[in-house]
Amino acid sequence: MESNKITAIRIGNIWNKYNLAWTNVQPDVNIVIGINGSGKTTIFKIIDAVMRADVKALKAFGVNVTIEMNGHTPILYTPKTTLHELKRQVEGVNYCKISTFDVPLRDRSKNSKDYSQLYSELYSLVYDIAGEESSLSDYRLMATNYPEMAQHINERIQEFFKLVDSLFEGTGKTISINRKNNRLIFTDDGEIIELHQLSSGEKQLLLVLLKVFLMDEAPYILLMDEPEISLHIEWQHRLFDVIRKLNPNTQIITSTHSPSIFGDGWGDKLIFVADMFSIKE
């Protein structure tokens, strides 16, 4: 499906000095690379602000933005664009940003606490019912509310669990639902491991996988800034393949400091951020 895919991004007046023209956005995977301070994070923040219709953030950047898409009229933003106008333009676009929670070494002892930012977001993604964002619990309830979809839903969940098991194979953990309390658990050699007991890397990986799984294979734009943070090297190598397996209709737009970690087959998807900039005339 080529609809709901960005084809080009133009940003004018970045830092009151540069214009950016990214005219060959790929429909599957895009890996933006560049040295620290080259503008990767700024570009991603601007794209995210446009897609979420965050006019306040965009006004602070002072930029003009054009995002061209297949199957959708171009999204245009200038400092004169109102919140209502921008919301109308992005309506109907399936967009998801996955945050990376980088836990400083000095804070890692706190990471196992139930109320860490990473755990709180993961918990909501698993258990919230009828919240702002779809959850695994919402998805499982659909099998009850829509019996005609039950087989498809249950088969997808089982395939998802098999994929998670394959990624966690090195640690011996397997994922399942505790039928006594309906909780998501992991089992390691008979020992039950609760969601909050997973490592930061395991939580981060599970967060990514669940968000993509819950897209239900719909065309989506997926924005990720430096997703390799906290992830084991083997997971880094497999990340794009796994995301594309869960949802082959996802357009991945990501940045990284380590393009080599994403395994073979994605070298032609690298974009050097410096090649997109030009000095404003």
Short mmCIF file of C-alpha atoms in Angstrom, two decimals:
data_model
loop_
_atom_site.label_atom_id
_atom_site.label_comp_id
_atom_site.label_asym_id
_atom_site.label_seq_id
_atom_site.Cartn_x
_atom_site.Cartn_y
_atom_site.Cartn_z
CA MET A 1 0.00 0.00 0.00
CA GLU A 2 1.55 3.27 -1.12
CA SER A 3 -1.09 5.53 0.44
CA ASN A 4 -0.32 7.33 3.69
CA LYS A 5 3.38 7.50 2.74
CA ILE A 6 5.52 10.64 2.80
CA THR A 7 7.29 11.25 -0.50
CA ALA A 8 9.05 14.56 0.20
CA ILE A 9 9.74 16.94 3.09
CA ARG A 10 10.77 20.58 2.73
CA ILE A 11 11.55 22.79 5.71
CA GLY A 12 12.43 26.44 5.27
CA ASN A 13 14.20 28.80 7.65
CA ILE A 14 15.76 26.26 10.02
CA TRP A 15 17.73 28.21 12.65
CA ASN A 16 17.00 31.30 10.49
CA LYS A 17 19.80 30.13 8.23
CA TYR A 18 19.09 26.93 6.31
CA ASN A 19 16.50 25.32 4.08
CA LEU A 20 16.03 21.56 3.92
CA ALA A 21 14.88 19.57 0.89
CA TRP A 22 14.34 15.83 1.30
CA THR A 23 12.83 14.85 -2.03
CA ASN A 24 13.33 11.08 -2.10
CA VAL A 25 11.69 9.77 1.05
CA GLN A 26 11.50 5.98 0.66
CA PRO A 27 8.16 4.18 1.18
CA ASP A 28 9.63 1.51 3.47
CA VAL A 29 12.73 2.53 5.48
CA ASN A 30 14.64 5.81 5.85
CA ILE A 31 17.73 6.08 8.08
CA VAL A 32 18.95 9.63 8.66
CA ILE A 33 22.56 9.90 9.80
CA GLY A 34 24.87 12.75 10.71
CA ILE A 35 27.24 13.97 13.40
CA ASN A 36 26.01 15.45 16.67
CA GLY A 37 24.59 18.92 16.10
CA SER A 38 23.91 18.30 12.42
CA GLY A 39 20.16 18.82 12.82
CA LYS A 40 18.70 15.31 12.96
CA THR A 41 16.78 15.83 16.17
CA THR A 42 15.56 19.27 15.08
CA ILE A 43 14.21 17.83 11.82
CA PHE A 44 12.44 15.04 13.66
CA LYS A 45 10.91 17.44 16.19
CA ILE A 46 9.56 19.60 13.36
CA ILE A 47 8.10 16.62 11.48
CA ASP A 48 6.52 15.36 14.70
CA ALA A 49 5.07 18.79 15.51
CA VAL A 50 3.47 19.02 12.06
CA MET A 51 1.96 15.54 12.23
CA ARG A 52 0.55 16.21 15.72
CA ALA A 53 -0.62 19.71 14.73
CA ASP A 54 1.48 21.25 17.51
CA VAL A 55 1.32 24.84 16.29
CA LYS A 56 2.91 26.20 19.47
CA ALA A 57 6.07 24.15 18.94
CA LEU A 58 6.21 25.04 15.24
CA LYS A 59 5.93 28.76 15.97
CA ALA A 60 8.94 28.44 18.28
CA PHE A 61 10.93 26.90 15.42
CA GLY A 62 9.89 29.72 13.06
CA VAL A 63 9.87 27.45 10.02
CA ASN A 64 7.81 26.82 6.88
CA VAL A 65 7.04 23.16 6.17
CA THR A 66 5.73 21.21 3.20
CA ILE A 67 5.13 17.46 3.51
CA GLU A 68 4.11 15.70 0.30
CA MET A 69 2.29 12.38 0.54
CA ASN A 70 0.83 9.66 -1.64
CA GLY A 71 -2.95 9.59 -1.51
CA HIS A 72 -3.16 12.83 0.45
CA THR A 73 -2.99 16.51 -0.33
CA PRO A 74 0.31 18.16 0.69
CA ILE A 75 0.49 19.29 4.31
CA LEU A 76 1.51 22.95 4.40
CA TYR A 77 2.54 24.95 7.45
CA THR A 78 3.65 28.58 7.74
CA PRO A 79 3.79 30.74 10.89
CA LYS A 80 0.36 32.06 9.83
CA THR A 81 -1.25 28.60 9.79
CA THR A 82 -3.85 28.19 12.54
CA LEU A 83 -4.31 25.16 14.77
CA HIS A 84 -7.65 24.43 13.11
CA GLU A 85 -6.12 24.59 9.63
CA LEU A 86 -3.24 22.27 10.49
CA LYS A 87 -5.51 19.77 12.27
CA ARG A 88 -7.70 19.66 9.17
CA GLN A 89 -4.68 18.98 6.97
CA VAL A 90 -3.33 16.06 9.01
CA GLU A 91 -6.75 14.51 9.57
CA GLY A 92 -6.84 10.94 8.34
CA VAL A 93 -3.05 10.45 8.35
CA ASN A 94 -1.92 7.42 10.37
CA TYR A 95 1.13 8.58 12.28
CA CYS A 96 3.04 7.22 15.26
CA LYS A 97 6.14 8.44 17.07
CA ILE A 98 7.94 6.00 19.34
CA SER A 99 9.97 7.67 22.06
CA THR A 100 13.31 6.26 23.17
CA PHE A 101 13.85 6.29 26.91
CA ASP A 102 17.58 6.65 27.52
CA VAL A 103 18.21 5.81 31.16
CA PRO A 104 21.42 7.43 32.51
CA LEU A 105 23.75 5.07 34.34
CA ARG A 106 23.19 6.87 37.65
CA ASP A 107 19.43 6.33 37.35
CA ARG A 108 19.39 2.70 36.28
CA SER A 109 18.84 1.51 39.84
CA LYS A 110 15.52 3.36 39.70
CA ASN A 111 14.47 1.88 36.39
CA SER A 112 12.81 -1.22 37.88
CA LYS A 113 10.37 0.93 39.82
CA ASP A 114 6.80 0.75 38.62
CA TYR A 115 6.57 4.49 38.02
CA SER A 116 9.50 5.02 35.66
CA GLN A 117 8.54 6.87 32.47
CA LEU A 118 9.30 3.84 30.30
CA TYR A 119 7.31 1.44 32.45
CA SER A 120 4.36 3.81 32.76
CA GLU A 121 4.04 4.11 28.98
CA LEU A 122 4.46 0.37 28.49
CA TYR A 123 1.89 -0.37 31.21
CA SER A 124 -0.64 1.92 29.52
CA LEU A 125 0.02 0.28 26.17
CA VAL A 126 -0.69 -3.14 27.66
CA TYR A 127 -3.54 -2.49 30.09
CA ASP A 128 -5.42 0.78 29.45
CA ILE A 129 -9.01 0.33 28.31
CA ALA A 130 -10.60 2.87 25.94
CA GLY A 131 -7.76 5.33 26.47
CA GLU A 132 -6.37 7.87 24.02
CA GLU A 133 -4.20 5.16 22.48
CA SER A 134 -5.19 1.61 21.57
CA SER A 135 -3.83 -1.02 23.96
CA LEU A 136 -3.32 -4.78 23.94
CA SER A 137 -6.25 -5.09 26.34
CA ASP A 138 -8.46 -3.13 23.92
CA TYR A 139 -7.38 -5.40 21.10
CA ARG A 140 -8.07 -8.58 23.08
CA LEU A 141 -11.52 -7.28 24.06
CA MET A 142 -12.40 -6.98 20.38
CA ALA A 143 -12.42 -10.78 20.21
CA THR A 144 -15.26 -10.73 22.75
CA ASN A 145 -17.14 -7.77 21.35
CA TYR A 146 -16.85 -8.91 17.73
CA PRO A 147 -17.05 -12.74 17.68
CA GLU A 148 -16.67 -12.83 13.91
CA MET A 149 -13.17 -11.35 14.34
CA ALA A 150 -12.14 -13.55 17.28
CA GLN A 151 -10.17 -16.14 15.31
CA HIS A 152 -8.21 -13.52 13.38
CA ILE A 153 -7.43 -11.53 16.54
CA ASN A 154 -6.34 -14.57 18.53
CA GLU A 155 -4.17 -15.84 15.68
CA ARG A 156 -2.46 -12.44 15.40
CA ILE A 157 -1.80 -12.37 19.14
CA GLN A 158 -0.28 -15.86 19.06
CA GLU A 159 1.96 -14.91 16.12
CA PHE A 160 3.00 -11.79 18.01
CA PHE A 161 3.89 -13.86 21.09
CA LYS A 162 5.96 -16.25 18.92
CA LEU A 163 7.89 -13.28 17.51
CA VAL A 164 8.56 -11.89 20.99
CA ASP A 165 9.69 -15.33 22.16
CA SER A 166 12.17 -15.52 19.27
CA LEU A 167 13.65 -12.16 20.23
CA PHE A 168 13.85 -13.08 23.93
CA GLU A 169 15.25 -16.53 23.19
CA GLY A 170 18.71 -15.55 24.39
CA THR A 171 17.41 -14.87 27.89
CA GLY A 172 15.10 -17.89 27.97
CA LYS A 173 11.98 -15.81 28.57
CA THR A 174 8.63 -16.62 26.98
CA ILE A 175 5.60 -14.32 26.88
CA SER A 176 2.03 -15.32 27.75
CA ILE A 177 -1.20 -14.23 29.41
CA ASN A 178 -1.79 -15.36 33.00
CA ARG A 179 -5.33 -16.75 32.75
CA LYS A 180 -5.90 -16.37 36.51
CA ASN A 181 -5.53 -12.58 36.57
CA ASN A 182 -5.41 -11.72 32.84
CA ARG A 183 -1.96 -10.17 33.23
CA LEU A 184 0.84 -10.17 30.66
CA ILE A 185 3.76 -12.16 32.04
CA PHE A 186 7.06 -13.68 31.06
CA THR A 187 8.22 -17.10 32.22
CA ASP A 188 11.86 -18.07 32.66
CA ASP A 189 12.48 -21.72 33.60
CA GLY A 190 9.21 -21.83 35.49
CA GLU A 191 9.72 -18.51 37.25
CA ILE A 192 7.08 -15.85 36.55
CA ILE A 193 8.48 -12.42 35.63
CA GLU A 194 6.11 -9.47 35.80
CA LEU A 195 6.16 -6.63 33.28
CA HIS A 196 7.89 -4.21 35.68
CA GLN A 197 10.70 -6.72 36.29
CA LEU A 198 11.94 -6.64 32.68
CA SER A 199 15.17 -4.78 31.95
CA SER A 200 15.03 -1.32 30.38
CA GLY A 201 16.09 -2.78 27.02
CA GLU A 202 13.40 -5.46 27.18
CA LYS A 203 10.75 -2.87 28.06
CA GLN A 204 11.90 -0.60 25.21
CA LEU A 205 11.79 -3.44 22.68
CA LEU A 206 8.36 -4.58 23.87
CA LEU A 207 7.08 -1.00 23.63
CA VAL A 208 8.18 -0.77 19.97
CA LEU A 209 6.76 -4.19 19.08
CA LEU A 210 3.39 -3.52 20.72
CA LYS A 211 2.93 -0.13 19.07
CA VAL A 212 3.61 -1.63 15.64
CA PHE A 213 1.46 -4.71 16.33
CA LEU A 214 -1.48 -2.52 17.35
CA MET A 215 -1.35 -0.72 14.01
CA ASP A 216 -3.13 -3.86 12.78
CA GLU A 217 -1.18 -3.73 9.48
CA ALA A 218 -2.72 -0.39 8.46
CA PRO A 219 -0.50 2.03 6.48
CA TYR A 220 1.42 4.07 9.06
CA ILE A 221 4.21 6.64 9.21
CA LEU A 222 6.50 5.60 12.06
CA LEU A 223 8.99 8.15 13.42
CA MET A 224 11.82 6.96 15.71
CA ASP A 225 14.80 9.01 16.90
CA GLU A 226 17.83 6.84 17.73
CA PRO A 227 15.88 3.62 18.46
CA GLU A 228 19.11 1.70 19.14
CA ILE A 229 19.41 3.22 22.63
CA SER A 230 18.98 0.53 25.33
CA LEU A 231 18.59 -2.27 22.77
CA HIS A 232 20.84 -5.34 22.72
CA ILE A 233 23.04 -5.52 19.60
CA GLU A 234 21.11 -8.54 18.21
CA TRP A 235 17.82 -6.65 18.53
CA GLN A 236 19.36 -3.65 16.78
CA HIS A 237 20.29 -5.84 13.82
CA ARG A 238 16.78 -7.28 13.57
CA LEU A 239 14.74 -4.19 14.43
CA PHE A 240 13.67 -3.06 10.96
CA ASP A 241 12.99 -6.60 9.74
CA VAL A 242 10.81 -7.26 12.77
CA ILE A 243 8.88 -4.00 12.40
CA ARG A 244 8.27 -4.67 8.73
CA LYS A 245 7.15 -8.22 9.53
CA LEU A 246 4.63 -6.95 12.09
CA ASN A 247 3.38 -4.29 9.70
CA PRO A 248 4.66 -4.41 6.11
CA ASN A 249 2.70 -1.21 5.41
CA THR A 250 4.76 0.88 7.82
CA GLN A 251 6.98 3.68 6.52
CA ILE A 252 9.91 3.92 8.94
CA ILE A 253 11.67 7.27 9.34
CA THR A 254 14.49 7.00 11.84
CA SER A 255 17.83 8.50 12.82
CA THR A 256 20.89 6.85 14.29
CA HIS A 257 24.52 7.37 15.21
CA SER A 258 25.29 3.75 14.29
CA PRO A 259 23.90 2.81 10.87
CA SER A 260 25.99 -0.37 10.72
CA ILE A 261 24.08 -1.93 13.62
CA PHE A 262 20.92 -2.45 11.60
CA GLY A 263 22.25 -5.47 9.75
CA ASP A 264 22.54 -6.22 6.08
CA GLY A 265 20.11 -5.03 3.44
CA TRP A 266 19.44 -1.46 4.54
CA GLY A 267 22.57 0.31 3.29
CA ASP A 268 20.69 1.93 0.40
CA LYS A 269 18.27 3.51 2.89
CA LEU A 270 20.87 5.82 4.48
CA ILE A 271 20.34 9.57 4.12
CA PHE A 272 23.09 11.98 5.14
CA VAL A 273 21.46 14.95 6.82
CA ALA A 274 24.11 17.33 5.47
CA ASP A 275 23.07 16.48 1.90
CA MET A 276 19.57 17.83 2.55
CA PHE A 277 20.61 21.28 3.80
CA SER A 278 21.26 24.41 1.77
CA ILE A 279 22.02 27.94 2.94
CA LYS A 280 18.96 30.18 2.75
CA GLU A 281 19.22 32.78 0.04
#
